[in-house]
GROMACS .gro file of C-alpha atoms in nm:
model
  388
    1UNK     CA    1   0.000   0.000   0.000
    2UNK     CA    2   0.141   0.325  -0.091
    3UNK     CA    3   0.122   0.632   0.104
    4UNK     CA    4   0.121   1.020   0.023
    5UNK     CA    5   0.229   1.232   0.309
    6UNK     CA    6   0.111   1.604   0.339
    7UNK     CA    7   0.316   1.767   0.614
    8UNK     CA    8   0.596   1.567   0.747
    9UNK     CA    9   0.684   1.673   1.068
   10UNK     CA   10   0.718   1.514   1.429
   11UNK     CA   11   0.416   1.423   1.436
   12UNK     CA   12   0.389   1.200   1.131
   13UNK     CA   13   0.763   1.101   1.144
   14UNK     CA   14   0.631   0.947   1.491
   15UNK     CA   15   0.314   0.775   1.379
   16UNK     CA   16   0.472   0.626   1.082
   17UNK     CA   17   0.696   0.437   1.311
   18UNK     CA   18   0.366   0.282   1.385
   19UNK     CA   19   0.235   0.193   1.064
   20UNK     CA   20   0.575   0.029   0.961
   21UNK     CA   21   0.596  -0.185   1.274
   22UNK     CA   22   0.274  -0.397   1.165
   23UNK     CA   23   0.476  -0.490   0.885
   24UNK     CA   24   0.168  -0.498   0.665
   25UNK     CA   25   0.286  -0.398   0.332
   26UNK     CA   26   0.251   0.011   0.411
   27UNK     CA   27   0.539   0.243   0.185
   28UNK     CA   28   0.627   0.604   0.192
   29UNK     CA   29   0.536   0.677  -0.166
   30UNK     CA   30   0.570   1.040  -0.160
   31UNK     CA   31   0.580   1.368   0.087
   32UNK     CA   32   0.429   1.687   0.022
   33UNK     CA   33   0.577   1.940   0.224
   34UNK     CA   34   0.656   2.326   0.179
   35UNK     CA   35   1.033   2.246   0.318
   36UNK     CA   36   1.067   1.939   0.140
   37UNK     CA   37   1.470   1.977   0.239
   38UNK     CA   38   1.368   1.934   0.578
   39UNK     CA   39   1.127   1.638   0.567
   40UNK     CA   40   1.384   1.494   0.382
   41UNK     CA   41   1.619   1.498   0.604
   42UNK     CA   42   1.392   1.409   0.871
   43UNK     CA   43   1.285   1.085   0.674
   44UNK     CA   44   1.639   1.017   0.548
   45UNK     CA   45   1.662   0.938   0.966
   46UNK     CA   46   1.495   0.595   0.910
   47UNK     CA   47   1.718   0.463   0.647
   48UNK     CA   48   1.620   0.209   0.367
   49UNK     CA   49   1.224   0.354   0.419
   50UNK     CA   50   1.346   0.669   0.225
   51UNK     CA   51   1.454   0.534  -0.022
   52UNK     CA   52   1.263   0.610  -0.344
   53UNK     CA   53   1.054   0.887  -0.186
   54UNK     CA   54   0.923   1.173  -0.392
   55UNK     CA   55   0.929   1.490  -0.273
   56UNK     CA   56   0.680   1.757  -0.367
   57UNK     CA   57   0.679   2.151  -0.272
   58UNK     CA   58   0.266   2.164  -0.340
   59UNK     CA   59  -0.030   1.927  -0.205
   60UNK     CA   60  -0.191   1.903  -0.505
   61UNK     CA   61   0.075   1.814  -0.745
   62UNK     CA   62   0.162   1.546  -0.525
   63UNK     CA   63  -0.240   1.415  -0.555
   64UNK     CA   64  -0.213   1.464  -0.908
   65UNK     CA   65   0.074   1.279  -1.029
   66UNK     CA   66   0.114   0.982  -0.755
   67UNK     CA   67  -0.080   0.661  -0.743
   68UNK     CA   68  -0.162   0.660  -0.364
   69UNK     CA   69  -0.356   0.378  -0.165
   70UNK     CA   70  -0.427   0.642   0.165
   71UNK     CA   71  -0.291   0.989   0.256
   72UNK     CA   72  -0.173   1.103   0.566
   73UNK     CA   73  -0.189   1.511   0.673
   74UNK     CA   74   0.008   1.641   0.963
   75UNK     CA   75   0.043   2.008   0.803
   76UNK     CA   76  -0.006   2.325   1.108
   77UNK     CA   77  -0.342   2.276   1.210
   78UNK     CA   78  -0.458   2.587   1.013
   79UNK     CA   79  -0.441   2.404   0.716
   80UNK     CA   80  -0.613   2.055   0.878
   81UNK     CA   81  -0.922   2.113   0.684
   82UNK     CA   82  -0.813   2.274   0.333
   83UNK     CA   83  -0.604   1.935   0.260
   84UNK     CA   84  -0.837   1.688   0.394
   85UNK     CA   85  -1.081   1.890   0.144
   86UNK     CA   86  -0.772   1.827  -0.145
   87UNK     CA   87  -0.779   1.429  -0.073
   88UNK     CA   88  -1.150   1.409   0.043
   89UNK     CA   89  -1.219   1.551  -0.329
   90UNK     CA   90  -1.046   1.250  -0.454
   91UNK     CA   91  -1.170   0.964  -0.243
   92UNK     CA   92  -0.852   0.841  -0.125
   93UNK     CA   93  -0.878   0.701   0.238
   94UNK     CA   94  -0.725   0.958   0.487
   95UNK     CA   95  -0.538   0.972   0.814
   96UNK     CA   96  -0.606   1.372   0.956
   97UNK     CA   97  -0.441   1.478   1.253
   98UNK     CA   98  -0.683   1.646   1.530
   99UNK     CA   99  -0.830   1.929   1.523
  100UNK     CA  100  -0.952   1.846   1.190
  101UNK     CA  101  -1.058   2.221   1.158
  102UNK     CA  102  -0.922   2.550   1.418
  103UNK     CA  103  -1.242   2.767   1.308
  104UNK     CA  104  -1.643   2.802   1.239
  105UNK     CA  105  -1.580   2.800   0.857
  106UNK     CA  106  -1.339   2.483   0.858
  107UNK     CA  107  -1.584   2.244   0.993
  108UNK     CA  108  -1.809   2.401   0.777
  109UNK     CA  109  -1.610   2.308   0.485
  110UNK     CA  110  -1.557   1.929   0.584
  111UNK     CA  111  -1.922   1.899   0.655
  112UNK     CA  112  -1.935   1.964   0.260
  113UNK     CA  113  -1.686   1.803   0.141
  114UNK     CA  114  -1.778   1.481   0.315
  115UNK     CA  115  -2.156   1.453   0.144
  116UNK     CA  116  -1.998   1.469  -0.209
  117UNK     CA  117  -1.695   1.220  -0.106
  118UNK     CA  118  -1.637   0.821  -0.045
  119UNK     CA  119  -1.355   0.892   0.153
  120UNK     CA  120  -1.326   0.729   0.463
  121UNK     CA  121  -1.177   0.969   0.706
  122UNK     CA  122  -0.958   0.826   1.018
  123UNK     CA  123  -0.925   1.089   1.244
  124UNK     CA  124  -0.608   1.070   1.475
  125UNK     CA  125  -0.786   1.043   1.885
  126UNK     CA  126  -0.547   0.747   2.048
  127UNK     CA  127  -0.726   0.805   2.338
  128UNK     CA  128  -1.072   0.654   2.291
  129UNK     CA  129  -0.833   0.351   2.121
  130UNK     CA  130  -0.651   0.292   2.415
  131UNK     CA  131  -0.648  -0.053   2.627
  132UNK     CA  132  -0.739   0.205   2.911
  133UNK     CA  133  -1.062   0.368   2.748
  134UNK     CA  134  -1.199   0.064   2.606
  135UNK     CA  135  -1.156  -0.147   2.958
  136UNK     CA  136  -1.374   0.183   3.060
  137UNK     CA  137  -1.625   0.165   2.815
  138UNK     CA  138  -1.676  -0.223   2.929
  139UNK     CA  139  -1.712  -0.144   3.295
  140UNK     CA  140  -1.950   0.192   3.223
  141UNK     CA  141  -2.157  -0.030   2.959
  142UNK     CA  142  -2.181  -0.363   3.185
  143UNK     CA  143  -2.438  -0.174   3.404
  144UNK     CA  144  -2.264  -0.232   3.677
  145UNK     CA  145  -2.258   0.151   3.857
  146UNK     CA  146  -2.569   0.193   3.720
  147UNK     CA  147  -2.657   0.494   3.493
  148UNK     CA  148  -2.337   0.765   3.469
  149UNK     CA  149  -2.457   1.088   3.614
  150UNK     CA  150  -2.151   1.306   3.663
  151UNK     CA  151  -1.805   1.285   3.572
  152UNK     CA  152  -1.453   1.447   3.706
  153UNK     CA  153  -1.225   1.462   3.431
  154UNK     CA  154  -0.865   1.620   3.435
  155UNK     CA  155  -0.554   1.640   3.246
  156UNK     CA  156  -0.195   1.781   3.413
  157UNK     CA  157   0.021   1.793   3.136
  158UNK     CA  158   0.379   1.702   3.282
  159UNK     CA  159   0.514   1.854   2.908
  160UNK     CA  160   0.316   2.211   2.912
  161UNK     CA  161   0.644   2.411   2.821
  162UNK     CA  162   0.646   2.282   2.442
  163UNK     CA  163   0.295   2.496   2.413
  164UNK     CA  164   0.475   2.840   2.501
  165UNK     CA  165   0.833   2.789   2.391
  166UNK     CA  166   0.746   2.674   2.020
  167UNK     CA  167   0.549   2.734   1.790
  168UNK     CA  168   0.240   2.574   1.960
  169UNK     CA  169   0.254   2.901   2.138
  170UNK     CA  170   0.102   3.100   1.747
  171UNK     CA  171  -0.255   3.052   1.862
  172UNK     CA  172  -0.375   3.147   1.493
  173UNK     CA  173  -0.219   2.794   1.359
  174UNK     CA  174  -0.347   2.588   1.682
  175UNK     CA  175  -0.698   2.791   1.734
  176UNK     CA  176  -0.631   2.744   2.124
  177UNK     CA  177  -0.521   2.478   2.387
  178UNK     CA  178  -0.897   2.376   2.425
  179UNK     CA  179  -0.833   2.285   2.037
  180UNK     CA  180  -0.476   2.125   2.052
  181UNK     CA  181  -0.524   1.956   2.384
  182UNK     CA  182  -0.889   1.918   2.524
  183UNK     CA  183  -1.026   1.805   2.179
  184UNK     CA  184  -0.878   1.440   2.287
  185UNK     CA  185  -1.035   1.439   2.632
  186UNK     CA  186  -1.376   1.549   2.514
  187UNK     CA  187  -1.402   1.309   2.257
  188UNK     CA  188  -1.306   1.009   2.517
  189UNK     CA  189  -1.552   1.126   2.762
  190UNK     CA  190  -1.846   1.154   2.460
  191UNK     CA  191  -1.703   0.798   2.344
  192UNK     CA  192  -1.746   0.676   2.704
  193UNK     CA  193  -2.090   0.795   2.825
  194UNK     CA  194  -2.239   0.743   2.473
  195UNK     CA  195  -2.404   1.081   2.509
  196UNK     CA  196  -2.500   1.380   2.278
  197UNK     CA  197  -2.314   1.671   2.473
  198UNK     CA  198  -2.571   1.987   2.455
  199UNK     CA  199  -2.418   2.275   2.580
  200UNK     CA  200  -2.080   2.372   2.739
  201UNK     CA  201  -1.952   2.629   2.958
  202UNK     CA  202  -1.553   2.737   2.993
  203UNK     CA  203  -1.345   2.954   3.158
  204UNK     CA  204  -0.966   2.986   3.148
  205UNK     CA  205  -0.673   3.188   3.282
  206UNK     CA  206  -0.316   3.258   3.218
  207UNK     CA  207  -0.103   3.297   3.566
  208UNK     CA  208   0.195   3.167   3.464
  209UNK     CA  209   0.376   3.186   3.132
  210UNK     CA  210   0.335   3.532   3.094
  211UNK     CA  211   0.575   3.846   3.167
  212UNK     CA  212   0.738   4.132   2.994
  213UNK     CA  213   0.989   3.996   2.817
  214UNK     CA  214   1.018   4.139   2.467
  215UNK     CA  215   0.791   3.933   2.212
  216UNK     CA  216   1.024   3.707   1.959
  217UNK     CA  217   1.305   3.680   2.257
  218UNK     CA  218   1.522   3.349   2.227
  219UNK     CA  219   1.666   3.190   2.525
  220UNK     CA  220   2.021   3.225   2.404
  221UNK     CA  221   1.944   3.608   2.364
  222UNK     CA  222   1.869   3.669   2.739
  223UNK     CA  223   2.078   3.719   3.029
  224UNK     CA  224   1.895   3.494   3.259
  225UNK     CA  225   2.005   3.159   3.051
  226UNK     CA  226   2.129   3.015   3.292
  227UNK     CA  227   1.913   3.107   3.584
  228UNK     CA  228   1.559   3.091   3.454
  229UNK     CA  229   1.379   2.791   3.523
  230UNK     CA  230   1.215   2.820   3.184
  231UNK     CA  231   1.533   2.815   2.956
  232UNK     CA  232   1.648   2.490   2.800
  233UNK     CA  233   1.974   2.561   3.026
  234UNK     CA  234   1.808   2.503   3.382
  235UNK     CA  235   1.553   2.217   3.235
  236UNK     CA  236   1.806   1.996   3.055
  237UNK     CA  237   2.080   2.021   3.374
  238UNK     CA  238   1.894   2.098   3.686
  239UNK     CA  239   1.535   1.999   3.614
  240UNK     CA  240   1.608   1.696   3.430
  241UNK     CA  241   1.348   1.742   3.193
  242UNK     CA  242   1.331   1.811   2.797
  243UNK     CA  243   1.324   2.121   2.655
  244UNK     CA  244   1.119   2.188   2.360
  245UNK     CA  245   1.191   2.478   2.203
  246UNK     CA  246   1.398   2.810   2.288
  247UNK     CA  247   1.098   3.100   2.264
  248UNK     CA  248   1.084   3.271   2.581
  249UNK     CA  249   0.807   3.183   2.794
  250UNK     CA  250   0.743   3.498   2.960
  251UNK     CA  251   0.761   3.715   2.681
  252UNK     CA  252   0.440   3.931   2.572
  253UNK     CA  253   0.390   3.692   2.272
  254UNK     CA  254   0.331   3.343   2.430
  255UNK     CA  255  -0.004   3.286   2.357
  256UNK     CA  256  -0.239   3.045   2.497
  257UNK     CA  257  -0.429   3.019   2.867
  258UNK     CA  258  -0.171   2.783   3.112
  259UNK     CA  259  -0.464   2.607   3.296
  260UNK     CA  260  -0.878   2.625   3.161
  261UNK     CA  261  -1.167   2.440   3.240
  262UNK     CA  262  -1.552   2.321   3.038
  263UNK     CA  263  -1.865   2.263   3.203
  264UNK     CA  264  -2.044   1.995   2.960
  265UNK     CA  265  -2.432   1.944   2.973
  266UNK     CA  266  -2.505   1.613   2.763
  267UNK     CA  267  -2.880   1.514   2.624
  268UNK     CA  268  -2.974   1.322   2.969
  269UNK     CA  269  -2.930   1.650   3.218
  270UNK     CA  270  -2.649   1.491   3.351
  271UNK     CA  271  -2.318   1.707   3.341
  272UNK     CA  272  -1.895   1.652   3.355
  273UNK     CA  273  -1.669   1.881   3.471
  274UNK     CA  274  -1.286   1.874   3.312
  275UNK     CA  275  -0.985   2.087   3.359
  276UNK     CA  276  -0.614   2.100   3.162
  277UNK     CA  277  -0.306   2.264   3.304
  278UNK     CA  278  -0.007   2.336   3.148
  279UNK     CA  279   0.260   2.379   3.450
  280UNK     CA  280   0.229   2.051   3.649
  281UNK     CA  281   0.539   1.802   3.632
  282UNK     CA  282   0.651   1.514   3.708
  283UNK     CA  283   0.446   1.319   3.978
  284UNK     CA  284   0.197   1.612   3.933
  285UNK     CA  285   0.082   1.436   3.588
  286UNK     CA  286  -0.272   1.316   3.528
  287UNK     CA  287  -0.456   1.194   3.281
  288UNK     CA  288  -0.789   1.057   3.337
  289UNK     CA  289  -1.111   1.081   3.478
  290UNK     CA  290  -1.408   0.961   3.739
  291UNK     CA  291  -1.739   0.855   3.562
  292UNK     CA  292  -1.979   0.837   3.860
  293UNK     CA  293  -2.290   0.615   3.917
  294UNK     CA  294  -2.516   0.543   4.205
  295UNK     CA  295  -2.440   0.207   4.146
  296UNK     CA  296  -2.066   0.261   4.198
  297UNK     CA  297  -1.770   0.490   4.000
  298UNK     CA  298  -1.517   0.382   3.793
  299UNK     CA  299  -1.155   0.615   3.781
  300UNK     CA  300  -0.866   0.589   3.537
  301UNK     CA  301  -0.545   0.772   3.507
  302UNK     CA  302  -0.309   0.686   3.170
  303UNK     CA  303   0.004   0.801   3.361
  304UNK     CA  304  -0.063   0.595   3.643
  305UNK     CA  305  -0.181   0.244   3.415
  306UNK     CA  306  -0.425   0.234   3.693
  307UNK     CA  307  -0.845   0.163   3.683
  308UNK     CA  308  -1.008   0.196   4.018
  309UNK     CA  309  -1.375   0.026   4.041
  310UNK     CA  310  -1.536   0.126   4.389
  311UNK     CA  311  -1.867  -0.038   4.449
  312UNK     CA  312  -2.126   0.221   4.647
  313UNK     CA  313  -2.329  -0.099   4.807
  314UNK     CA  314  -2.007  -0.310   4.937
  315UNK     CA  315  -1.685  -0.216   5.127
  316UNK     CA  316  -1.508  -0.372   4.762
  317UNK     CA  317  -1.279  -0.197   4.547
  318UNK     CA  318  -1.144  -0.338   4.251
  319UNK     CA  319  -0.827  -0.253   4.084
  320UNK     CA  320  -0.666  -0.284   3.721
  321UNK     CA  321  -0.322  -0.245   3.621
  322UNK     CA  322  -0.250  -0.256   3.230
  323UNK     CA  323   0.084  -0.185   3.153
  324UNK     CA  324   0.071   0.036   2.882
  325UNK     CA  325   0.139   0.405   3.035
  326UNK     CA  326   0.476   0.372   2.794
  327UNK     CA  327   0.355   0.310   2.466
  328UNK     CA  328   0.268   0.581   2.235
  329UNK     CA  329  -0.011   0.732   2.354
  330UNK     CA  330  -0.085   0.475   2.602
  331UNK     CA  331  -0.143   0.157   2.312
  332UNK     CA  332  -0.407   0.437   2.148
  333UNK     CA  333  -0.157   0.491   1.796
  334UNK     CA  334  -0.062   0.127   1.714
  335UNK     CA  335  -0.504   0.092   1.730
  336UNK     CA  336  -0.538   0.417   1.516
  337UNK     CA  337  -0.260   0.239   1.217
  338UNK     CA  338  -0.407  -0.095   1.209
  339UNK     CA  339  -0.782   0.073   1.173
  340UNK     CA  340  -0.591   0.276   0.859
  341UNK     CA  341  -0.430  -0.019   0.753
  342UNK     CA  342  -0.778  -0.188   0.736
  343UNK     CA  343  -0.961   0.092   0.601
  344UNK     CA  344  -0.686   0.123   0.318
  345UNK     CA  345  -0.761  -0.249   0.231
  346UNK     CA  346  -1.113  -0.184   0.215
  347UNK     CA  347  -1.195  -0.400   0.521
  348UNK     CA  348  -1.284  -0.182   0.792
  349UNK     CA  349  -1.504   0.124   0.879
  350UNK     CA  350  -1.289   0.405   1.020
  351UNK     CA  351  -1.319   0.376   1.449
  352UNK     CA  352  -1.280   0.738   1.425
  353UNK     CA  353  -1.456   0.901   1.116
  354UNK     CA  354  -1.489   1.276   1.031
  355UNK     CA  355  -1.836   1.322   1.221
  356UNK     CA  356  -1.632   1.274   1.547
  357UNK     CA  357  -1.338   1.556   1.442
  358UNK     CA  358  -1.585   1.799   1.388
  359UNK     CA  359  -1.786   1.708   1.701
  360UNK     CA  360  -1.467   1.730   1.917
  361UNK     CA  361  -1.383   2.067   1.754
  362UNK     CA  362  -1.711   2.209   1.780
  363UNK     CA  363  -1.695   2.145   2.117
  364UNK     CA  364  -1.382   2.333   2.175
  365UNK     CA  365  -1.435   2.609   1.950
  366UNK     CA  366  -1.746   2.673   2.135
  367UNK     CA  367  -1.561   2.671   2.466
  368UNK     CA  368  -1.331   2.889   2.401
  369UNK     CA  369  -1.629   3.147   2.323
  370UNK     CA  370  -1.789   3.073   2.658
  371UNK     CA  371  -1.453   3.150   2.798
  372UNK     CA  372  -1.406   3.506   2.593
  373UNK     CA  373  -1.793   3.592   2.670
  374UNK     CA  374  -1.872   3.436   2.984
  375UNK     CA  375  -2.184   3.250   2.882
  376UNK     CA  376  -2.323   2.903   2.819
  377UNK     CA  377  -2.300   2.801   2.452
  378UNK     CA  378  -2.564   2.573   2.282
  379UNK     CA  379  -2.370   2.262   2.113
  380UNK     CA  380  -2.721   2.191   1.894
  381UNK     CA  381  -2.686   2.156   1.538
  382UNK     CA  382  -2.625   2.447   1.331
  383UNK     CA  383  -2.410   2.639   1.084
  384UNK     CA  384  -2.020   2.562   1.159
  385UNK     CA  385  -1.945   2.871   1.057
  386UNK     CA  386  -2.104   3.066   1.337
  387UNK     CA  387  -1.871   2.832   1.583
  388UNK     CA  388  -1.604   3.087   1.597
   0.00000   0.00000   0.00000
C-alpha cells in the first residue's frame, strides 16, 4: 500500500513508526511538504524507508501525479481542513491529525466536502483507542454503577512548556489549547458515556507563562540563561526534563491560557466537569477521569496504568493495572494504524470518522467562546461557521 504524506513533521515522522511496525505492506510513496529539504532529512533518519521517496513543494501536485492507496496530513493545524478537502475531493482514504478544523468555517467546509466524497476519514484520537478507554467503556456499559450521572475529568500535562516555547505558542495555527489539547479528552468522555453533549460552559486563565519579556526573545538572547527555570539551560541540567523549544516563555507573545476548564451538559441532564493545566510536572501528571454512578464509580489515570472500580453498596474496590502508560499514547496509535491499515484495504469502517473531528472541535471552539464571553454556549446543530 502506498502512502502520500502532506506535512511531514514530528508528528507524522512518529506515527509512521507505527504503521511500519505492523509490517503490513505500508510504503512512503511520496511527501508533500513546503520544506521538502527538511522532511527529507527528517525521513532520510529511518534509512532504507526513504529510499525512493518523492518529494513535492505543493499538495496538489503530489495528488495529481502519484498513485496513492491512503494519505496522511500532519500540516499546522490551520491548514487541517483545506487538505483533507484536497484528498477528500479525490476519495482516497485519509489519516487527519486532530483538530480536523481550528475555526467556524473549517468544519463548515468538511461537513461539505464529506456529502460529495467516499472517503473514509480516520481521524487521529489514540485516546478513545486505548487498552485504558476501552476497559472503561466495558465497565461503564456492563451496568454495573448503574446509569453515569456526573463525571470528574482532568488532564496535568507534565510537558506544558512545548505549548509556550514553540510554535504551539502562534494561537492562529493551533486555534487554542482547548483545540490542541482538550479536543482528545472530550471526545473520550463523549465515546465513554455514549451521550449527545448539549451545551458547554468554559473559563480559562493565564497565571503563569506570561511576563514582559520582549515578544520574539530566544533563550540564548537573554541574560537569565542560565538562571531561569524556563530556559532549556536550567531544564536539561537541573530539572532533568526536555526542553522543547527556545521561545521565551514569559515574553508578551506566548499565547495560549496555562490552565482552563468546560462545564459539559449532555442530552440526559447529567453534566462533567474537566480541567487542563499546562505547568504541572513530574508526579503532578494526570490523565484521566471519574465517571460516577449510584451504582458505583469507575476512575482511570493513563500516567498511572491504573483503573479503580469502587462499588457504592459493598466495602469492595477493585483494581486494574494494564501496563501500557509507555507506549505511544498509552497503546491508542498502534489501534489508530491498524484501523488505517484496514480501512486502506477496504476492510474496515474508520473507528474514528470525520463526524467525530468535527464534534470534538465544535466542542472546543465553542468553549473557548464561553470562555471570551462568559456565557453558556448551545452545542445543537447548526451552521459551523457561526462556531467561531
Amino acid at each position: 500500500m502506498k502512502i502520500g504524506i502532506i506535512g511531514y513533521g514530528t508528528r507524522m515522522h512518529y506515527f509512521l513508526d507505527r504503521l511500519l511496525e505492523l509490517e503490513m505492506g505500508v510504503e512512503v510513496a511520496a511527501i508533500a511538504d513546503v520544506a521538502a529539504d527538511k522532511a527529507k532529512s527528517l525521513l532520510d533518519r529511518k534509512g532504507s524507508v526513504a529510499d525512493g521517496v518523492r518529494y513535492y513543494a505543493d499538495a496538489d501536485e503530489m495528488l495529481e501525479r502519484e498513485a496513492l492507496d491512503g494519505v496522511m496530513i500532519g500540516t499546522r493545524c490551520s491548514l487541517h481542513a483545506e487538505m483533507a478537502v484536497k484528498v477528500m475531493k479525490r476519495n482516497l482514504p485519509l489519516f487527519l491529525e486532530k483538530p480536523v478544523g481550528v475555526t467556524g468555517a473549517d468544519l463548515a467546509k468538511l461537513r461539505e466536502a464529506e456529502k460529495a466524497s467516499t472517503s473514509e476519514v480516520v481521524v487521529s484520537f489514540p485516546l478513545r483507542n486505548t487498552p485504558m478507554a476501552l476497559l472503561v467503556k466495558e465497565i461503564v456499559d456492563s451496568g454495573r454503577l448503574g446509569t453515569i450521572e456526573h463525571v470528574q475529568a482532568a488532564n496535568n500535562v507534565p510537558y506544558g512548556g512545548v505549548y509556550y516555547h514553540d510554535w504551539y505558542r502562534d494561537e492562529a495555527e493551533t486555534g487554542g489549547l482547548f483545540l490542541q489539547k482538550a479536543t482528545h479528552d472530550l471526545d473520550c468522555l463523549n465515546f465513554l458515556l455514549g451521550l449527545k453533549p448539549v451545551a458547554i460552559a468554559a473559563m480559562e486563565s493565564k497565571r503563569v507563562f506570561k511576563g514582559d519579556k520582549p515578544a520574539g526573545l530566544r533563550c540564548g538572547e537573554c541574560d537569565e540563561y542560565f538562571t531561569c527555570p524556563e530556559s532549556p539551560y536550567v531544564l536539561r541540567r537541573i530539572s532533568r526534563e526536555d526542553a522543547t523549544g527556545d521561545g521565551c516563555a514569559f515574553a508578551v507573545d506566548t499565547g495560549n491560557h496555562d490552565s482552563g476548564s468546560v462545564l459539559i451538559r449532555y442530552e440526559t441532564g447529567m453534566h462533567a466537569v474537566y480541567s487542563q493545566n499546562f505547568y504541572s510536572r513530574k508526579g503532578a501528571a494526570r490523565r484521566g477521569a471519574r465517571l460516577i454512578g449510584y451504582k458505583g464509580t469507575v476512575e482511570f489515570d493513563w500516567y498511572r496504568d491504573e483503573v479503580n472500580v469502587f462499588m457504592h453498596d459493598a466495602p469492595r474496590t477493585e483494581t486494574y493495572k494494564l501496563e501500557v502508560a509507555n507506549l505511544p499514547h498509552f497503546g491508542g496509535d498502534e489501534a489508530l494504524a491498524r484501523n488505517f491499515v484496514g480501512v486502506m484495504k477496504g476492510e474496515e469502517r474508520s473507528a474514528t470518522p470525520l463526524s467525530m473531528g468535527i464534534a470534538s472541535a465544535l466542542m472546543c471552539l465553542k468553549a473557548e467562546r464561553a470562555a471570551k464571553t462568559d456565557a453558556y454556549q448551545s452545542l445543537a446543530p447548526e451552521r459551523e461557521e457561526d462556531a467561531s
